[in-house]
Coordinates of C-alpha atoms in Angstrom, one line a residue:
M922 CA 17.5 -49.2 39.5
H923 CA 20.9 -49.4 37.5
G924 CA 19.2 -51.7 34.6
V925 CA 16.9 -48.7 34.0
K926 CA 19.9 -45.8 34.8
L927 CA 21.7 -47.5 31.7
F928 CA 18.2 -46.8 29.9
T929 CA 18.1 -43.6 30.5
G930 CA 21.5 -42.6 29.2
A931 CA 21.5 -44.5 26.1
A932 CA 17.9 -42.6 25.4
V933 CA 19.8 -39.5 25.6
S934 CA 22.7 -41.2 23.5
V935 CA 21.3 -40.6 20.4
L936 CA 20.5 -37.0 20.6
V937 CA 24.4 -36.3 21.3
L938 CA 24.8 -38.1 17.7
A939 CA 22.6 -35.0 15.9
L940 CA 25.7 -32.9 15.3
A941 CA 27.3 -36.1 14.5
G942 CA 26.2 -39.1 14.5
P943 CA 26.1 -42.0 11.4
T944 CA 22.5 -41.3 9.5
P945 CA 19.9 -44.4 10.7
A946 CA 18.9 -46.0 6.7
L947 CA 15.6 -44.7 5.5
A948 CA 15.3 -42.0 7.7
D949 CA 14.2 -38.3 6.8
T950 CA 17.2 -35.9 6.3
I951 CA 16.2 -31.9 7.1
E952 CA 17.7 -31.5 3.4
A953 CA 14.9 -33.6 2.2
A954 CA 13.2 -31.7 4.6
L955 CA 13.6 -28.1 3.3
V956 CA 13.5 -29.4 -0.7
R957 CA 9.5 -30.6 0.5
A958 CA 9.2 -27.1 2.1
Y959 CA 10.7 -24.9 -0.9
Q960 CA 8.7 -27.2 -3.6
N961 CA 5.2 -27.1 -1.9
N962 CA 5.0 -24.8 0.8
P963 CA 1.8 -22.5 0.0
Q964 CA 2.7 -19.1 1.1
L965 CA 5.8 -19.4 -0.6
N966 CA 4.0 -20.7 -4.0
A967 CA 1.6 -17.9 -3.3
Q968 CA 4.9 -15.0 -3.8
R969 CA 5.6 -16.5 -6.3
A970 CA 2.2 -16.4 -8.5
Q971 CA 2.1 -12.3 -7.1
V972 CA 5.7 -11.7 -8.7
R973 CA 4.0 -13.4 -12.2
S974 CA 1.7 -11.0 -11.9
T975 CA 4.4 -8.1 -10.9
D976 CA 6.4 -9.6 -15.1
E977 CA 2.4 -7.9 -16.5
N978 CA 3.6 -4.3 -15.3
V979 CA 6.6 -4.6 -17.7
P980 CA 4.2 -5.3 -21.3
Q981 CA 1.7 -3.2 -20.2
A982 CA 4.1 -0.2 -19.8
L983 CA 5.3 -1.4 -23.0
S984 CA 1.7 -1.0 -24.7
G985 CA 2.2 2.4 -24.5
Y986 CA 4.6 2.1 -27.6
R987 CA 2.0 -0.2 -29.6
P988 CA -0.7 1.4 -31.8
K989 CA -3.9 1.4 -30.4
V990 CA -5.9 -0.1 -33.5
A991 CA -10.5 -0.3 -33.1
L992 CA -12.6 -1.1 -35.7
T993 CA -16.6 -0.5 -35.5
A994 CA -19.0 -1.2 -37.4
S995 CA -23.1 0.0 -37.3
T996 CA -26.4 -0.9 -39.6
G997 CA -29.8 0.0 -38.7
Y998 CA -32.9 1.2 -40.3
Q999 CA -34.6 4.8 -41.0
Y1000 CA -37.6 6.1 -42.8
Q1001 CA -37.6 9.7 -44.7
D1002 CA -41.0 10.6 -45.7
I1003 CA -39.9 13.8 -48.2
Q1004 CA -42.4 16.2 -49.4
Q1005 CA -41.8 18.8 -51.8
V1006 CA -43.7 22.0 -53.3
Q1007 CA -43.7 22.0 -57.0
R1008 CA -45.7 24.8 -59.2
G1009 CA -48.2 21.6 -60.0
P1010 CA -49.6 19.3 -56.8
G1011 CA -46.7 18.8 -54.2
I1012 CA -44.9 15.4 -54.1
H1013 CA -45.5 12.7 -51.2
E1014 CA -42.0 10.6 -51.4
P1015 CA -41.6 7.9 -48.2
N1016 CA -38.5 6.8 -48.5
P1017 CA -37.2 4.1 -45.8
L1018 CA -33.4 4.0 -45.8
Q1019 CA -30.6 0.9 -44.7
P1020 CA -27.4 2.9 -43.6
N1021 CA -24.5 0.7 -42.7
A1022 CA -21.1 2.1 -42.0
A1023 CA -17.5 0.9 -41.5
S1024 CA -14.4 2.6 -39.8
L1025 CA -10.4 1.3 -39.0
T1026 CA -8.6 3.9 -37.2
I1027 CA -5.4 4.0 -35.9
N1028 CA -4.0 6.1 -33.0
Q1029 CA 0.0 6.1 -32.3
T1030 CA 1.5 8.0 -29.7
L1031 CA 5.2 9.5 -30.6
Y1032 CA 6.5 11.0 -27.9
N1033 CA 5.1 12.1 -24.5
G1034 CA 7.5 13.4 -22.9
N1035 CA 9.7 9.1 -22.3
Q1036 CA 7.1 8.4 -20.0
T1037 CA 6.3 5.2 -21.9
A1038 CA 10.5 4.5 -22.1
N1039 CA 10.1 5.3 -17.8
K1040 CA 6.9 3.2 -16.9
T1041 CA 9.0 0.3 -18.9
R1042 CA 11.8 0.9 -17.2
A1043 CA 10.4 1.4 -13.5
A1044 CA 8.1 -1.9 -14.4
E1045 CA 11.5 -3.9 -14.5
S1046 CA 12.6 -2.3 -11.2
Q1047 CA 9.5 -2.9 -9.7
V1048 CA 10.0 -6.7 -11.8
S1049 CA 13.4 -7.0 -9.9
G1050 CA 11.9 -6.4 -6.4
S1051 CA 10.0 -8.4 -6.6
R1052 CA 11.8 -11.0 -6.8
E1053 CA 14.7 -10.2 -4.2
G1054 CA 11.1 -10.5 -2.3
L1055 CA 10.2 -13.5 -3.2
R1056 CA 14.0 -14.8 -2.0
V1057 CA 13.7 -13.5 1.3
L1058 CA 10.3 -15.4 1.7
E1059 CA 12.2 -18.7 0.5
Q1060 CA 15.4 -17.8 3.2
T1061 CA 12.6 -17.7 5.4
V1062 CA 10.7 -21.0 4.9
L1063 CA 14.0 -22.7 4.7
L1064 CA 14.6 -21.7 7.7
Q1065 CA 11.5 -21.9 9.7
A1066 CA 12.0 -25.4 7.8
A1067 CA 15.0 -25.6 9.1
S1068 CA 13.8 -24.4 13.1
T1069 CA 10.8 -26.7 13.1
Y1070 CA 12.8 -29.7 12.1
M1071 CA 15.5 -29.3 14.9
D1072 CA 12.3 -28.1 17.4
Y1073 CA 10.7 -31.4 16.0
L1074 CA 14.3 -33.9 17.0
R1075 CA 14.7 -31.4 20.2
D1076 CA 10.9 -32.2 21.6
A1077 CA 10.7 -36.3 20.8
A1078 CA 14.4 -36.2 22.7
T1079 CA 13.5 -34.1 25.8
L1080 CA 10.1 -36.2 25.8
E1081 CA 12.3 -39.5 25.5
V1082 CA 14.5 -38.2 28.8
Q1083 CA 11.1 -36.7 30.8
R1084 CA 9.3 -40.2 29.8
S1085 CA 12.7 -42.1 30.9
N1086 CA 12.7 -40.3 34.3
V1087 CA 9.5 -40.7 34.9
R1088 CA 10.2 -45.1 34.7
V1089 CA 13.7 -44.3 37.0
L1090 CA 11.5 -41.6 39.4
E1091 CA 8.5 -45.4 39.4
Q1092 CA 11.6 -47.6 40.4
T1093 CA 13.0 -45.3 42.9
L1094 CA 9.6 -45.0 44.2
K1095 CA 9.4 -48.6 45.2
Q1096 CA 12.8 -49.1 46.0
T1097 CA 11.8 -46.9 48.8
R1098 CA 9.1 -48.1 49.8
D1099 CA 10.4 -51.3 50.0
R1100 CA 13.1 -49.8 52.7
F1101 CA 10.4 -48.4 54.2
N1102 CA 8.6 -51.4 55.1
V1103 CA 11.8 -53.3 56.7
G1104 CA 12.5 -49.9 58.1
E1105 CA 15.9 -48.7 56.6
V1106 CA 13.8 -45.1 55.7
T1107 CA 11.1 -43.4 57.2
R1108 CA 7.8 -41.8 56.0
T1109 CA 9.6 -38.5 54.9
D1110 CA 11.5 -40.4 52.3
V1111 CA 8.9 -42.1 51.0
A1112 CA 6.7 -39.1 50.2
Q1113 CA 9.3 -37.8 48.9
S1114 CA 10.1 -40.1 46.4
E1115 CA 6.1 -39.2 45.8
A1116 CA 6.7 -36.0 45.3
Q1117 CA 9.7 -35.7 42.9
L1118 CA 7.3 -39.5 40.6
A1119 CA 4.7 -36.9 40.3
A1120 CA 6.7 -33.6 39.4
G1121 CA 8.0 -36.0 36.5
R1122 CA 4.7 -37.2 35.3
T1123 CA 3.5 -33.2 35.1
Q1124 CA 6.8 -33.1 32.7
A1125 CA 6.3 -35.3 30.5
L1126 CA 2.8 -34.2 30.0
T1127 CA 4.9 -31.2 30.0
A1128 CA 6.8 -32.4 27.0
E1129 CA 4.5 -34.2 25.5
S1130 CA 2.0 -31.0 24.7
N1131 CA 5.0 -29.5 23.3
L1132 CA 6.0 -32.5 20.8
T1133 CA 2.2 -32.6 20.1
T1134 CA 2.5 -28.4 19.1
T1135 CA 5.7 -29.3 17.5
R1136 CA 4.6 -31.3 14.8
A1137 CA 1.2 -29.7 14.4
N1138 CA 4.1 -26.8 13.0
F1139 CA 6.1 -29.6 11.1
R1140 CA 3.0 -30.2 8.9
R1141 CA 2.5 -26.9 8.2
I1142 CA 6.0 -25.7 7.1
I1143 CA 7.2 -28.7 5.8
G1144 CA 3.9 -30.5 4.5
N1145 CA 4.1 -34.0 5.6
E1146 CA 3.6 -35.9 9.3
P1147 CA 7.4 -36.4 10.8
T1148 CA 9.1 -40.3 11.1
N1149 CA 11.7 -40.7 11.7
L1150 CA 14.5 -38.0 11.5
A1151 CA 17.9 -38.4 11.0
P1152 CA 19.5 -36.1 13.8
G1153 CA 20.2 -32.6 11.7
S1154 CA 23.5 -30.8 11.1
P1155 CA 25.4 -27.2 11.5
V1156 CA 25.7 -25.6 7.6
D1157 CA 29.4 -23.3 8.8
R1158 CA 30.7 -25.0 5.5
F1159 CA 28.6 -21.7 3.6
L1160 CA 29.1 -19.6 6.1
P1161 CA 32.0 -16.7 5.9
A1162 CA 35.2 -17.2 7.4
T1163 CA 34.9 -14.2 9.8
I1164 CA 31.5 -11.7 10.9
A1165 CA 33.4 -9.1 9.4
A1166 CA 33.4 -11.2 6.0
A1167 CA 29.9 -12.0 7.2
V1168 CA 28.9 -7.9 7.0
N1169 CA 30.5 -7.1 3.7
L1170 CA 28.6 -9.6 2.5
G1171 CA 25.6 -9.3 3.9
L1172 CA 25.2 -5.5 3.3
V1173 CA 25.4 -6.7 -0.5
E1174 CA 23.7 -9.8 -0.8
N1175 CA 20.5 -9.8 1.1
P1176 CA 17.6 -9.6 -0.4
S1177 CA 15.5 -7.3 2.1
V1178 CA 18.9 -4.6 0.9
T1179 CA 19.1 -5.5 -2.8
A1180 CA 14.9 -4.9 -2.4
A1181 CA 15.2 -1.9 -1.5
M1182 CA 17.8 -0.7 -4.2
Y1183 CA 15.2 -1.8 -6.6
G1184 CA 13.0 0.1 -4.5
I1185 CA 14.7 3.4 -4.9
D1186 CA 15.6 2.7 -8.8
V1187 CA 11.3 2.8 -9.2
N1188 CA 10.7 6.2 -6.4
Y1189 CA 13.5 7.8 -9.0
L1190 CA 11.6 6.7 -12.4
Q1191 CA 8.4 7.8 -10.8
V1192 CA 9.8 10.9 -10.6
K1193 CA 11.1 11.6 -13.9
I1194 CA 7.2 9.7 -15.3
N1195 CA 5.5 12.7 -13.0
E1196 CA 7.9 15.0 -14.8
G1197 CA 6.7 13.9 -18.5
A1198 CA 3.7 15.1 -17.6
L1199 CA 4.7 18.3 -18.0
L1200 CA 6.4 18.5 -21.6
P1201 CA 4.7 18.0 -25.3
T1202 CA 3.0 14.9 -25.9
V1203 CA 2.9 14.5 -29.8
T1204 CA 0.1 11.3 -31.7
V1205 CA -0.8 10.4 -35.1
Q1206 CA -4.3 9.2 -36.2
A1207 CA -5.2 7.4 -38.9
G1208 CA -8.6 6.3 -40.2
I1209 CA -10.6 4.9 -43.0
T1210 CA -14.3 5.3 -43.0
Q1211 CA -16.5 4.1 -45.6
Q1212 CA -21.0 4.2 -45.2
F1213 CA -23.3 3.0 -47.5
Q1214 CA -27.0 4.3 -48.1
Q1215 CA -26.5 7.5 -46.2
T1216 CA -28.4 9.5 -48.0
L1217 CA -31.1 8.8 -50.8
T1218 CA -28.5 9.9 -53.4
V1219 CA -25.1 8.2 -52.3
F1220 CA -24.8 5.2 -52.3
R1221 CA -21.2 5.2 -50.4
T1222 CA -19.0 7.0 -49.4
T1223 CA -15.5 6.4 -48.7
T1224 CA -12.9 8.6 -46.5
A1225 CA -9.4 8.5 -45.3
S1226 CA -7.5 10.4 -43.0
A1227 CA -4.3 10.5 -41.1
I1228 CA -4.3 13.5 -38.7
A1229 CA -1.1 14.1 -36.5
T1230 CA -1.7 16.0 -33.4
A1231 CA 1.0 18.0 -30.9
S1232 CA -1.2 18.8 -27.5
V1233 CA 1.2 20.9 -25.3
P1234 CA -0.2 21.7 -21.5
I1235 CA -0.5 24.6 -19.7
Y1236 CA -2.1 24.3 -16.5
Q1237 CA -4.0 21.9 -15.2
G1238 CA -5.2 22.8 -12.2
G1239 CA -1.3 22.5 -10.9
I1240 CA -1.9 18.9 -9.7
E1241 CA 1.1 17.7 -11.9
Y1242 CA 3.5 19.7 -10.1
S1243 CA 2.0 17.5 -6.6
L1244 CA 2.9 15.0 -8.2
I1245 CA 6.1 15.7 -9.0
R1246 CA 6.9 17.1 -5.0
Q1247 CA 5.2 14.2 -3.6
S1248 CA 7.1 11.4 -6.0
K1249 CA 10.8 13.3 -4.5
E1250 CA 9.7 13.4 -1.5
N1251 CA 9.0 9.0 -1.4
L1252 CA 12.0 8.9 -2.8
A1253 CA 13.8 10.4 -0.5
Q1254 CA 11.9 7.8 2.0
Q1255 CA 13.3 5.2 0.0
R1256 CA 16.7 6.1 0.5
L1257 CA 16.1 5.9 4.4
N1258 CA 14.8 3.0 4.2
L1259 CA 17.9 1.3 2.3
E1260 CA 19.8 2.9 5.1
T1261 CA 17.1 1.3 8.0
T1262 CA 16.7 -2.1 6.1
R1263 CA 20.9 -1.9 5.6
D1264 CA 21.2 -1.4 9.7
Q1265 CA 19.1 -3.5 10.8
T1266 CA 21.4 -6.2 8.1
R1267 CA 24.2 -5.7 10.0
A1268 CA 22.2 -5.8 13.7
N1269 CA 20.8 -9.1 12.2
I1270 CA 24.5 -10.7 11.0
V1271 CA 26.1 -9.5 14.3
Q1272 CA 23.1 -11.1 16.4
A1273 CA 23.3 -14.0 14.4
W1274 CA 26.5 -14.5 14.7
G1275 CA 26.7 -14.3 18.4
Q1276 CA 24.3 -16.6 18.9
L1277 CA 26.6 -19.5 16.5
E1278 CA 29.5 -18.7 19.0
A1279 CA 27.3 -18.9 21.9
G1280 CA 25.8 -21.8 20.5
K1281 CA 29.0 -23.2 20.3
A1282 CA 30.2 -23.3 23.3
Q1283 CA 27.0 -24.2 25.6
V1284 CA 27.1 -27.7 23.2
Q1285 CA 30.8 -28.1 24.7
S1286 CA 29.3 -27.2 28.1
A1287 CA 26.4 -29.1 28.5
Q1288 CA 27.9 -31.7 27.6
A1289 CA 30.0 -31.7 29.8
Q1290 CA 27.1 -30.8 32.2
V1291 CA 25.7 -34.7 31.3
T1292 CA 29.0 -35.9 32.5
A1293 CA 29.2 -34.6 35.4
S1294 CA 25.7 -35.6 36.4
E1295 CA 25.9 -38.6 35.6
I1296 CA 28.7 -39.4 37.9
A1297 CA 28.0 -37.2 40.9
L1298 CA 24.6 -39.1 40.8
N1299 CA 26.6 -42.4 40.6
G1300 CA 28.1 -41.1 43.5
V1301 CA 24.9 -40.1 45.5
R1302 CA 23.6 -43.4 44.6
E1303 CA 26.6 -45.0 46.6
E1304 CA 26.5 -43.0 49.0
A1305 CA 22.9 -43.5 50.1
K1306 CA 23.8 -47.3 50.0
A1307 CA 26.0 -47.2 52.4
G1308 CA 24.1 -44.2 54.5
Q1309 CA 25.3 -41.1 54.1
R1310 CA 22.9 -39.3 51.3
T1311 CA 19.2 -39.8 52.0
T1312 CA 16.7 -40.2 49.2
L1313 CA 16.1 -36.7 49.1
D1314 CA 19.7 -36.4 47.8
V1315 CA 19.4 -39.2 45.5
L1316 CA 16.5 -37.5 44.0
N1317 CA 17.9 -33.8 43.5
A1318 CA 21.2 -35.7 41.3
Q1319 CA 18.7 -38.0 39.6
Q1320 CA 17.5 -34.5 38.6
A1321 CA 20.0 -32.2 38.2
L1322 CA 21.4 -35.2 35.2
V1323 CA 17.7 -34.9 34.0
N1324 CA 17.8 -30.8 33.3
A1325 CA 21.8 -31.1 32.1
R1326 CA 20.4 -34.3 29.3
V1327 CA 17.6 -31.5 28.6
A1328 CA 20.4 -28.6 28.4
L1329 CA 21.7 -30.8 26.1
V1330 CA 19.4 -32.0 23.7
T1331 CA 18.7 -27.7 23.7
A1332 CA 22.2 -26.4 23.1
Q1333 CA 22.2 -28.8 20.0
H1334 CA 19.3 -28.0 19.0
D1335 CA 20.5 -24.1 19.1
R1336 CA 23.3 -24.9 17.1
V1337 CA 22.5 -26.1 13.9
V1338 CA 19.4 -23.3 14.2
A1339 CA 22.2 -20.3 14.7
S1340 CA 23.5 -21.4 11.7
Y1341 CA 20.9 -21.3 9.2
S1342 CA 20.4 -18.4 11.2
V1343 CA 23.9 -16.9 10.0
L1344 CA 23.1 -17.9 6.7
N1345 CA 19.5 -16.0 6.2
A1346 CA 21.1 -12.9 7.6
V1347 CA 23.8 -13.3 5.4
G1348 CA 20.9 -13.5 2.8
R1349 CA 23.0 -16.9 1.3
L1350 CA 20.2 -19.1 2.8
A1351 CA 19.3 -20.8 -0.9
P1352 CA 18.7 -24.1 -2.3
Q1353 CA 21.9 -22.9 -4.7
V1354 CA 23.7 -22.9 -1.9
L1355 CA 22.7 -25.4 0.2
G1356 CA 23.4 -27.9 -2.7
L1357 CA 19.5 -29.6 -2.4
N1358 CA 18.5 -31.9 -4.4
T1359 CA 15.7 -29.9 -6.2
T1360 CA 15.6 -27.4 -9.2
V1361 CA 14.8 -24.3 -8.8
Y1362 CA 12.0 -22.7 -8.8
D1363 CA 13.3 -19.0 -11.6
P1364 CA 11.5 -16.2 -11.6
S1365 CA 12.8 -15.1 -15.2
V1366 CA 11.5 -17.9 -16.9
H1367 CA 8.0 -16.4 -17.1
Y1368 CA 9.0 -12.9 -17.5
Q1369 CA 10.5 -13.6 -20.2
Q1370 CA 7.1 -15.6 -21.2
I1371 CA 5.4 -13.0 -21.9
R1372 CA 7.4 -9.3 -21.2
D1373 CA 6.8 -9.3 -25.4
S1374 CA 3.4 -10.4 -25.5
W1375 CA 1.2 -8.3 -27.9
A1376 CA -2.0 -9.9 -27.5
G1377 CA -3.7 -13.0 -25.7
V1378 CA -5.3 -14.2 -22.3
R1379 CA -4.1 -17.8 -21.7
T1380 CA -1.1 -17.7 -19.3
P1381 CA 1.9 -19.6 -19.7
D1382 CA 1.2 -22.9 -18.2
G1383 CA -2.1 -22.9 -19.8
R1384 CA -4.5 -21.0 -17.5

């Protein structure tokens, strides 16, 4: 029985190393898991594609500065039957024609109430906002990956604790039955041991089910099956020193806050775009046309023109005024959304910081609980040998030790996850800050490749 007890303690000692223990050789680390999630998570890659799609809003807006060129050509067959009346007999002249024409037209907008300029600036703000949205998802995925990694460590350790507990209870039941056979204990003691063993097996099955679910989440978020995971460690070294510094930093760097700021820019520029509809529009059109065999007497006609047009809107049914009022309300709403986002960010940082501080204390408390429970169990067992304790006392002490070890595993898990949560709330949960060994995705590369593109249907990656 004592040999089994020592095995149980050894199984849990691996968990105590989760914060400060050595890393096994060739083990998968939490940093490597974060790299795989950052590179391969399909949700994150889909968001990157969405940002690239948003980049195209800028060349679409810039197209308003550029001329529009159209080439038109026509050909066909025309039949004319002309009958002329003269003093003598009439002349009947059937004349087939093959009229051909080609024209080149160039339209250029010179002024449209600064709508093109404001649309371009709005598109650039949309690009910046989409990049901040990508940062939000990057942080979310990295936090999910870190949480899932620690979830698997916690659930795997919990399963080992419960399996070890079952082995201890099986040995306890065997010894209780042997003592019952020689009359040292009663049938009640045997029944109590059997009941505790059945409960222990149920707890082991539940822990196994939880681990199966966590393994599936690990595969979904990180992209591979978990094998030989090394202990995870907190990221306190990347956090601000105080909660006040964390809040101040979060209100500046949290991507949800910065995305809301860019949203204000977009809505402000939309007001200017709608106001531009009330201003004059000046365009110039140049064209050249050549026509062949349009009539019987003229073989070719060449026409060239250059026309400037100024259009001043007077009244368009009132829709332009409604759009201006509507865009102003949207701007006011976005400014209020920014305040809401700041308040939520502040609350998230305070909450995450409190969980981190509580997690530190819980680890120390759980470690003390495990130590005390081990001492108590050993003492109860010795007293039971002397007849001062019952079998139920031993079983209760054993269960208390199991609960303490599970609590320690959970506290270690919560301690690490809470540090990542604070970093996420501040807005600094990024590969650059964590020092991950990966190429950081730079959305500006695609933007620069397509911003000034005048033509072409292939994407920069060749599709």
